[in-house]
PDB file of C-alpha atoms in Angstrom:
ATOM      1  CA  UNK G 828      10.617 -13.031 -12.103  1.00 48.00           C
ATOM      2  CA  UNK G 829      10.531 -11.295  -8.696  1.00 84.00           C
ATOM      3  CA  UNK G 830       8.179 -12.321  -5.910  1.00 93.00           C
ATOM      4  CA  UNK G 831       6.273  -9.128  -6.693  1.00 96.00           C
ATOM      5  CA  UNK G 832       5.886 -10.224 -10.313  1.00 94.00           C
ATOM      6  CA  UNK G 833       4.802 -13.684  -9.248  1.00 94.00           C
ATOM      7  CA  UNK G 834       1.992 -12.144  -7.188  1.00 96.00           C
ATOM      8  CA  UNK G 835       0.979  -9.326  -9.527  1.00 96.00           C
ATOM      9  CA  UNK G 836       1.359 -10.800 -12.978  1.00 94.00           C
ATOM     10  CA  UNK G 837      -0.189  -7.817 -14.766  1.00 95.00           C
ATOM     11  CA  UNK G 838       1.989  -4.723 -15.379  1.00 95.00           C
ATOM     12  CA  UNK G 839       1.540  -1.655 -13.181  1.00 97.00           C
ATOM     13  CA  UNK G 840      -0.805  -3.154 -10.548  1.00 98.00           C
ATOM     14  CA  UNK G 841      -3.131  -0.760  -8.744  1.00 98.00           C
ATOM     15  CA  UNK G 842      -3.876  -1.347  -5.062  1.00 98.00           C
ATOM     16  CA  UNK G 843      -6.899   0.407  -3.566  1.00 98.00           C
ATOM     17  CA  UNK G 844      -7.106   1.477   0.065  1.00 98.00           C
ATOM     18  CA  UNK G 845      -9.951   0.416   2.331  1.00 98.00           C
ATOM     19  CA  UNK G 846      -9.698   3.064   5.055  1.00 97.00           C
ATOM     20  CA  UNK G 847     -12.426   1.504   7.249  1.00 98.00           C
ATOM     21  CA  UNK G 848     -14.534   4.625   7.680  1.00 96.00           C
ATOM     22  CA  UNK G 849     -17.993   4.297   9.202  1.00 95.00           C
ATOM     23  CA  UNK G 850     -19.841   4.932  12.435  1.00 95.00           C
ATOM     24  CA  UNK G 851     -19.170   1.780  14.434  1.00 96.00           C
ATOM     25  CA  UNK G 852     -17.978  -1.743  13.631  1.00 97.00           C
ATOM     26  CA  UNK G 853     -21.006  -2.830  11.603  1.00 97.00           C
ATOM     27  CA  UNK G 854     -20.961   0.295   9.441  1.00 97.00           C
ATOM     28  CA  UNK G 855     -17.212   0.006   8.881  1.00 98.00           C
ATOM     29  CA  UNK G 856     -17.618  -3.607   7.815  1.00 98.00           C
ATOM     30  CA  UNK G 857     -20.485  -2.841   5.442  1.00 98.00           C
ATOM     31  CA  UNK G 858     -18.692   0.122   3.839  1.00 98.00           C
ATOM     32  CA  UNK G 859     -15.444  -1.813   3.452  1.00 98.00           C
ATOM     33  CA  UNK G 860     -17.243  -4.673   1.711  1.00 98.00           C
ATOM     34  CA  UNK G 861     -19.093  -2.262  -0.588  1.00 98.00           C
ATOM     35  CA  UNK G 862     -15.892  -0.427  -1.492  1.00 98.00           C
ATOM     36  CA  UNK G 863     -13.941  -3.662  -2.004  1.00 98.00           C
ATOM     37  CA  UNK G 864     -16.621  -4.946  -4.377  1.00 98.00           C
ATOM     38  CA  UNK G 865     -16.548  -1.657  -6.326  1.00 98.00           C
ATOM     39  CA  UNK G 866     -12.778  -1.786  -6.708  1.00 98.00           C
ATOM     40  CA  UNK G 867     -12.681  -5.454  -7.650  1.00 98.00           C
ATOM     41  CA  UNK G 868     -15.500  -4.961 -10.108  1.00 98.00           C
ATOM     42  CA  UNK G 869     -13.598  -2.187 -11.877  1.00 98.00           C
ATOM     43  CA  UNK G 870     -10.427  -4.248 -12.155  1.00 97.00           C
ATOM     44  CA  UNK G 871      -8.351  -2.928  -9.266  1.00 98.00           C
ATOM     45  CA  UNK G 872      -5.590  -5.484  -8.746  1.00 98.00           C
ATOM     46  CA  UNK G 873      -5.545  -5.504  -4.954  1.00 98.00           C
ATOM     47  CA  UNK G 874      -7.153  -3.930  -1.904  1.00 98.00           C
ATOM     48  CA  UNK G 875      -5.332  -2.884   1.255  1.00 98.00           C
ATOM     49  CA  UNK G 876      -7.323  -3.317   4.466  1.00 98.00           C
ATOM     50  CA  UNK G 877      -5.969  -0.557   6.711  1.00 98.00           C
ATOM     51  CA  UNK G 878      -7.028   0.812  10.102  1.00 97.00           C
ATOM     52  CA  UNK G 879      -6.853   4.432   8.907  1.00 96.00           C
ATOM     53  CA  UNK G 880     -10.164   5.214  10.603  1.00 96.00           C
ATOM     54  CA  UNK G 881     -10.781   1.918  12.388  1.00 89.00           C
ATOM     55  CA  UNK G 882      -8.866  -0.290  14.792  1.00 95.00           C
ATOM     56  CA  UNK G 883      -7.001  -3.546  14.423  1.00 96.00           C
ATOM     57  CA  UNK G 884     -10.178  -5.419  15.345  1.00 97.00           C
ATOM     58  CA  UNK G 885     -11.960  -3.781  12.407  1.00 98.00           C
ATOM     59  CA  UNK G 886      -9.150  -4.924  10.111  1.00 98.00           C
ATOM     60  CA  UNK G 887      -9.638  -8.508  11.226  1.00 98.00           C
ATOM     61  CA  UNK G 888     -13.419  -8.323  10.819  1.00 98.00           C
ATOM     62  CA  UNK G 889     -13.023  -7.002   7.279  1.00 98.00           C
ATOM     63  CA  UNK G 890     -10.456  -9.659   6.362  1.00 98.00           C
ATOM     64  CA  UNK G 891     -12.752 -12.346   7.694  1.00 98.00           C
ATOM     65  CA  UNK G 892     -15.628 -10.974   5.600  1.00 98.00           C
ATOM     66  CA  UNK G 893     -13.623 -10.539   2.385  1.00 98.00           C
ATOM     67  CA  UNK G 894     -12.125 -14.020   2.554  1.00 98.00           C
ATOM     68  CA  UNK G 895     -15.635 -15.392   3.010  1.00 97.00           C
ATOM     69  CA  UNK G 896     -16.355 -14.940  -0.701  1.00 97.00           C
ATOM     70  CA  UNK G 897     -14.430 -14.755  -3.964  1.00 95.00           C
ATOM     71  CA  UNK G 898     -13.619 -11.066  -4.288  1.00 96.00           C
ATOM     72  CA  UNK G 899     -11.618 -11.674  -7.446  1.00 95.00           C
ATOM     73  CA  UNK G 900      -8.658  -9.498  -6.467  1.00 97.00           C
ATOM     74  CA  UNK G 901      -5.640  -9.677  -4.182  1.00 98.00           C
ATOM     75  CA  UNK G 902      -6.115  -8.741  -0.530  1.00 98.00           C
ATOM     76  CA  UNK G 903      -3.457  -7.104   1.617  1.00 98.00           C
ATOM     77  CA  UNK G 904      -3.212  -5.621   5.090  1.00 98.00           C
ATOM     78  CA  UNK G 905      -1.644  -2.632   6.809  1.00 98.00           C
ATOM     79  CA  UNK G 906      -2.131  -2.310  10.561  1.00 98.00           C
ATOM     80  CA  UNK G 907      -0.876   1.164  11.335  1.00 96.00           C
ATOM     81  CA  UNK G 908       1.282   1.426  14.454  1.00 93.00           C
ATOM     82  CA  UNK G 909       1.133  -2.339  14.997  1.00 96.00           C
ATOM     83  CA  UNK G 910       3.286  -4.282  12.546  1.00 96.00           C
ATOM     84  CA  UNK G 911       3.192  -7.350  14.772  1.00 96.00           C
ATOM     85  CA  UNK G 912      -0.588  -7.526  14.399  1.00 97.00           C
ATOM     86  CA  UNK G 913      -0.302  -7.300  10.616  1.00 98.00           C
ATOM     87  CA  UNK G 914       2.056 -10.267  10.485  1.00 98.00           C
ATOM     88  CA  UNK G 915      -0.135 -12.232  12.906  1.00 97.00           C
ATOM     89  CA  UNK G 916      -3.130 -11.630  10.643  1.00 98.00           C
ATOM     90  CA  UNK G 917      -1.064 -12.794   7.657  1.00 98.00           C
ATOM     91  CA  UNK G 918      -0.601 -16.108   9.436  1.00 97.00           C
ATOM     92  CA  UNK G 919      -4.361 -16.391  10.024  1.00 97.00           C
ATOM     93  CA  UNK G 920      -5.638 -15.199   6.635  1.00 98.00           C
ATOM     94  CA  UNK G 921      -4.157 -15.870   3.172  1.00 97.00           C
ATOM     95  CA  UNK G 922      -3.309 -12.239   2.445  1.00 98.00           C
ATOM     96  CA  UNK G 923      -1.168 -11.635  -0.622  1.00 98.00           C
ATOM     97  CA  UNK G 924       0.804  -8.725   0.792  1.00 98.00           C
ATOM     98  CA  UNK G 925       1.544  -6.712   3.907  1.00 98.00           C
ATOM     99  CA  UNK G 926       2.221  -2.988   3.766  1.00 98.00           C
ATOM    100  CA  UNK G 927       4.425  -1.413   6.435  1.00 97.00           C
ATOM    101  CA  UNK G 928       4.791   2.359   6.353  1.00 95.00           C
ATOM    102  CA  UNK G 929       8.501   2.350   7.172  1.00 96.00           C
ATOM    103  CA  UNK G 930      11.117  -0.378   6.897  1.00 97.00           C
ATOM    104  CA  UNK G 931      14.216   1.842   7.106  1.00 97.00           C
ATOM    105  CA  UNK G 932      15.243   5.348   8.060  1.00 96.00           C
ATOM    106  CA  UNK G 933      12.714   6.026  10.811  1.00 97.00           C
ATOM    107  CA  UNK G 934      14.784   4.795  13.751  1.00 97.00           C
ATOM    108  CA  UNK G 935      18.064   5.918  15.300  1.00 96.00           C
ATOM    109  CA  UNK G 936      21.038   3.586  14.741  1.00 95.00           C
ATOM    110  CA  UNK G 937      20.869   2.064  18.222  1.00 95.00           C
ATOM    111  CA  UNK G 938      17.301   0.864  17.589  1.00 97.00           C
ATOM    112  CA  UNK G 939      17.587  -0.134  13.939  1.00 97.00           C
ATOM    113  CA  UNK G 940      19.459  -3.424  14.398  1.00 96.00           C
ATOM    114  CA  UNK G 941      16.764  -4.730  16.737  1.00 97.00           C
ATOM    115  CA  UNK G 942      14.077  -3.601  14.301  1.00 97.00           C
ATOM    116  CA  UNK G 943      15.784  -5.426  11.431  1.00 97.00           C
ATOM    117  CA  UNK G 944      16.052  -8.649  13.437  1.00 97.00           C
ATOM    118  CA  UNK G 945      12.445  -8.382  14.597  1.00 97.00           C
ATOM    119  CA  UNK G 946      11.201  -7.756  11.066  1.00 97.00           C
ATOM    120  CA  UNK G 947      13.098 -10.773   9.748  1.00 97.00           C
ATOM    121  CA  UNK G 948      11.674 -12.932  12.527  1.00 97.00           C
ATOM    122  CA  UNK G 949       8.136 -11.778  11.781  1.00 97.00           C
ATOM    123  CA  UNK G 950       8.573 -12.679   8.114  1.00 96.00           C
ATOM    124  CA  UNK G 951       9.432 -16.269   8.997  1.00 94.00           C
ATOM    125  CA  UNK G 952       6.543 -18.498   8.031  1.00 89.00           C
ATOM    126  CA  UNK G 953       4.676 -15.673   6.248  1.00 96.00           C
ATOM    127  CA  UNK G 954       4.411 -16.085   2.479  1.00 95.00           C
ATOM    128  CA  UNK G 955       2.843 -12.659   1.842  1.00 97.00           C
ATOM    129  CA  UNK G 956       4.853 -10.008   0.041  1.00 98.00           C
ATOM    130  CA  UNK G 957       6.181  -7.178   2.167  1.00 98.00           C
ATOM    131  CA  UNK G 958       5.740  -3.688   0.700  1.00 98.00           C
ATOM    132  CA  UNK G 959       7.586  -1.104   2.764  1.00 97.00           C
ATOM    133  CA  UNK G 960       8.148   2.610   2.947  1.00 97.00           C
ATOM    134  CA  UNK G 961      11.387   4.560   3.190  1.00 96.00           C
ATOM    135  CA  UNK G 962      11.242   8.296   3.924  1.00 94.00           C
ATOM    136  CA  UNK G 963       7.466   7.731   3.867  1.00 93.00           C
ATOM    137  CA  UNK G 964       4.889  10.467   4.534  1.00 90.00           C
ATOM    138  CA  UNK G 965       4.596  11.462   8.208  1.00 90.00           C
ATOM    139  CA  UNK G 966       7.517   9.214   9.214  1.00 94.00           C
ATOM    140  CA  UNK G 967      10.554  10.688  10.995  1.00 93.00           C
ATOM    141  CA  UNK G 968      14.052  10.438   9.527  1.00 94.00           C
ATOM    142  CA  UNK G 969      16.341   9.432  12.392  1.00 96.00           C
ATOM    143  CA  UNK G 970      18.825   7.001  10.865  1.00 96.00           C
ATOM    144  CA  UNK G 971      21.673   9.446  10.352  1.00 96.00           C
ATOM    145  CA  UNK G 972      22.255   7.802   6.960  1.00 97.00           C
ATOM    146  CA  UNK G 973      21.917   9.241   3.489  1.00 97.00           C
ATOM    147  CA  UNK G 974      18.660   8.742   1.602  1.00 97.00           C
ATOM    148  CA  UNK G 975      20.302   6.306  -0.810  1.00 97.00           C
ATOM    149  CA  UNK G 976      21.653   4.209   2.070  1.00 98.00           C
ATOM    150  CA  UNK G 977      18.232   4.049   3.694  1.00 97.00           C
ATOM    151  CA  UNK G 978      16.680   3.074   0.352  1.00 98.00           C
ATOM    152  CA  UNK G 979      19.163   0.251  -0.221  1.00 98.00           C
ATOM    153  CA  UNK G 980      18.656  -1.066   3.304  1.00 98.00           C
ATOM    154  CA  UNK G 981      14.875  -0.829   2.969  1.00 98.00           C
ATOM    155  CA  UNK G 982      14.922  -2.620  -0.377  1.00 97.00           C
ATOM    156  CA  UNK G 983      16.849  -5.493   1.164  1.00 97.00           C
ATOM    157  CA  UNK G 984      14.190  -5.863   3.852  1.00 97.00           C
ATOM    158  CA  UNK G 985      11.109  -6.140   1.631  1.00 97.00           C
ATOM    159  CA  UNK G 986       9.736  -7.109  -1.808  1.00 97.00           C
ATOM    160  CA  UNK G 987       8.752  -3.651  -3.015  1.00 98.00           C
ATOM    161  CA  UNK G 988       9.079  -0.031  -1.883  1.00 98.00           C
ATOM    162  CA  UNK G 989       6.124   2.348  -1.584  1.00 97.00           C
ATOM    163  CA  UNK G 990       7.184   5.931  -2.335  1.00 97.00           C
ATOM    164  CA  UNK G 991       5.381   9.099  -1.214  1.00 93.00           C
ATOM    165  CA  UNK G 992       6.054  12.774  -0.806  1.00 86.00           C
ATOM    166  CA  UNK G 993       5.052  14.391   2.485  1.00 87.00           C
ATOM    167  CA  UNK G 994       1.281  13.997   2.842  1.00 84.00           C
ATOM    168  CA  UNK G 995      -1.808  11.984   1.976  1.00 84.00           C
ATOM    169  CA  UNK G 996      -3.139  12.975  -1.440  1.00 83.00           C
ATOM    170  CA  UNK G 997       0.005  14.935  -2.317  1.00 89.00           C
ATOM    171  CA  UNK G 998       1.457  13.879  -5.683  1.00 90.00           C
ATOM    172  CA  UNK G 999       4.567  11.778  -5.276  1.00 94.00           C
ATOM    173  CA  UNK G1000       7.766  13.561  -6.303  1.00 94.00           C
ATOM    174  CA  UNK G1001       9.064  11.958  -9.495  1.00 96.00           C
ATOM    175  CA  UNK G1002      12.598  13.063  -8.671  1.00 96.00           C
ATOM    176  CA  UNK G1003      12.307  11.026  -5.483  1.00 96.00           C
ATOM    177  CA  UNK G1004      11.124   8.000  -7.458  1.00 97.00           C
ATOM    178  CA  UNK G1005      14.109   8.430  -9.790  1.00 97.00           C
ATOM    179  CA  UNK G1006      16.484   8.607  -6.829  1.00 97.00           C
ATOM    180  CA  UNK G1007      14.987   5.435  -5.342  1.00 97.00           C
ATOM    181  CA  UNK G1008      15.344   3.705  -8.712  1.00 97.00           C
ATOM    182  CA  UNK G1009      18.975   4.737  -8.938  1.00 97.00           C
ATOM    183  CA  UNK G1010      19.699   3.642  -5.367  1.00 97.00           C
ATOM    184  CA  UNK G1011      18.260   0.168  -5.962  1.00 96.00           C
ATOM    185  CA  UNK G1012      19.670  -0.204  -9.468  1.00 95.00           C
ATOM    186  CA  UNK G1013      16.160  -0.828 -10.735  1.00 93.00           C
ATOM    187  CA  UNK G1014      16.076  -4.178  -8.977  1.00 93.00           C
ATOM    188  CA  UNK G1015      13.255  -3.425  -6.541  1.00 97.00           C
ATOM    189  CA  UNK G1016       9.641  -2.681  -7.582  1.00 97.00           C
ATOM    190  CA  UNK G1017       8.610   0.878  -6.728  1.00 98.00           C
ATOM    191  CA  UNK G1018       4.972   1.802  -6.089  1.00 98.00           C
ATOM    192  CA  UNK G1019       3.535   5.303  -6.002  1.00 98.00           C
ATOM    193  CA  UNK G1020       2.054   5.619  -2.514  1.00 96.00           C
ATOM    194  CA  UNK G1021       0.109   8.880  -2.705  1.00 94.00           C
ATOM    195  CA  UNK G1022      -1.368  11.382  -5.099  1.00 94.00           C
ATOM    196  CA  UNK G1023      -1.977   9.258  -8.205  1.00 96.00           C
ATOM    197  CA  UNK G1024      -4.794  10.681 -10.369  1.00 96.00           C
ATOM    198  CA  UNK G1025      -6.199  10.165 -13.837  1.00 96.00           C
ATOM    199  CA  UNK G1026      -4.292  13.249 -14.982  1.00 96.00           C
ATOM    200  CA  UNK G1027      -0.850  12.210 -13.725  1.00 96.00           C
ATOM    201  CA  UNK G1028      -1.080   8.410 -13.940  1.00 97.00           C
ATOM    202  CA  UNK G1029       0.744   8.167 -17.276  1.00 96.00           C
ATOM    203  CA  UNK G1030       3.667  10.265 -16.048  1.00 96.00           C
ATOM    204  CA  UNK G1031       3.898   8.539 -12.670  1.00 96.00           C
ATOM    205  CA  UNK G1032       3.492   4.968 -13.879  1.00 97.00           C
ATOM    206  CA  UNK G1033       6.112   5.555 -16.561  1.00 95.00           C
ATOM    207  CA  UNK G1034       8.615   5.745 -13.681  1.00 95.00           C
ATOM    208  CA  UNK G1035       7.006   3.354 -11.183  1.00 97.00           C
ATOM    209  CA  UNK G1036       5.903  -0.274 -11.159  1.00 97.00           C
ATOM    210  CA  UNK G1037       2.452   0.237  -9.678  1.00 98.00           C
ATOM    211  CA  UNK G1038       0.532   2.396  -7.231  1.00 98.00           C
ATOM    212  CA  UNK G1039      -1.474   2.449  -4.034  1.00 98.00           C
ATOM    213  CA  UNK G1040      -4.558   4.644  -4.463  1.00 98.00           C
ATOM    214  CA  UNK G1041      -6.749   6.021  -1.704  1.00 96.00           C
ATOM    215  CA  UNK G1042      -8.019   9.590  -1.930  1.00 95.00           C
ATOM    216  CA  UNK G1043      -8.505   9.681  -5.707  1.00 96.00           C
ATOM    217  CA  UNK G1044     -11.070   6.891  -5.545  1.00 98.00           C
ATOM    218  CA  UNK G1045     -13.249   8.834  -3.070  1.00 97.00           C
ATOM    219  CA  UNK G1046     -16.283  10.853  -4.152  1.00 96.00           C
ATOM    220  CA  UNK G1047     -14.577  14.117  -3.130  1.00 95.00           C
ATOM    221  CA  UNK G1048     -10.990  12.932  -3.731  1.00 95.00           C
ATOM    222  CA  UNK G1049     -10.355  13.238   0.021  1.00 93.00           C
ATOM    223  CA  UNK G1050      -9.400  10.460   2.427  1.00 92.00           C
ATOM    224  CA  UNK G1051     -12.573  11.054   4.457  1.00 93.00           C
ATOM    225  CA  UNK G1052     -14.906  10.350   1.526  1.00 95.00           C
ATOM    226  CA  UNK G1053     -16.597   7.227   0.207  1.00 96.00           C
ATOM    227  CA  UNK G1054     -15.328   5.314  -2.807  1.00 98.00           C
ATOM    228  CA  UNK G1055     -17.043   6.540  -5.988  1.00 98.00           C
ATOM    229  CA  UNK G1056     -17.427   3.878  -8.718  1.00 98.00           C
ATOM    230  CA  UNK G1057     -16.949   6.422 -11.523  1.00 98.00           C
ATOM    231  CA  UNK G1058     -13.613   7.522 -10.102  1.00 98.00           C
ATOM    232  CA  UNK G1059     -12.378   3.953  -9.845  1.00 98.00           C
ATOM    233  CA  UNK G1060     -13.557   3.194 -13.382  1.00 98.00           C
ATOM    234  CA  UNK G1061     -11.982   6.354 -14.768  1.00 98.00           C
ATOM    235  CA  UNK G1062      -8.551   5.690 -13.314  1.00 98.00           C
ATOM    236  CA  UNK G1063      -8.585   2.044 -14.333  1.00 98.00           C
ATOM    237  CA  UNK G1064      -9.433   3.022 -17.937  1.00 97.00           C
ATOM    238  CA  UNK G1065      -6.317   5.174 -17.950  1.00 97.00           C
ATOM    239  CA  UNK G1066      -4.243   2.381 -16.414  1.00 98.00           C
ATOM    240  CA  UNK G1067      -5.439  -0.151 -18.997  1.00 97.00           C
ATOM    241  CA  UNK G1068      -4.482   2.277 -21.770  1.00 96.00           C
ATOM    242  CA  UNK G1069      -1.019   2.680 -20.214  1.00 96.00           C
ATOM    243  CA  UNK G1070      -0.611  -1.090 -20.081  1.00 95.00           C
ATOM    244  CA  UNK G1071      -1.672  -1.540 -23.684  1.00 92.00           C
ATOM    245  CA  UNK G1072       0.809   1.115 -24.841  1.00 85.00           C
ATOM    246  CA  UNK G1073       3.707  -0.406 -22.908  1.00 66.00           C
TER     247      UNK G1073
END
């Protein structure tokens, strides 16, 4: 079994985003806890604490709060624009996984070797899974390599690849997922990173090994909204049906 399978023992795990919205640190903390409890209560398999609207300090405050009680689900971290901080937090808190938006393809060749060495050094002493992006939304493509080469390099650097199309909330291109699967020979878990909904979950999870869900869980299905319990419950009902049919 892969390290991913050791961590997420249930098929097709769903990871929910905590975007850390709110007016000020206290409000961000309160909303993140409320949304984490909603997701955990509806059976979401993991939550990703991400500074989408907050800062790195907000991420740490939320981690400290969530690890102060038994949430009943896996907890991960993504510190946008500061991978070093994410790995430092993974040494302080027992997070199950780290998400990094790009692990290959986003740097020119003369910078990529140093990035690879730095990433390997940061992983030393960190037991958390690393979930990484290749050709991820909003990331530049500067490697000069083919997509399949970038995918193979990225897969070698992490425990699972998160696949998106071009924007938040945009359904992930299934042809792209198929290309990533072919490039890795099916040996690396692939997670849908954007655009999963109740309507397309069966199609998308037939090709992928799990998903990261943000916008669909919100009351207005937009990243700026608040998590709506009914939306979480609805998607997880679909996911449970997919698992039972597998």
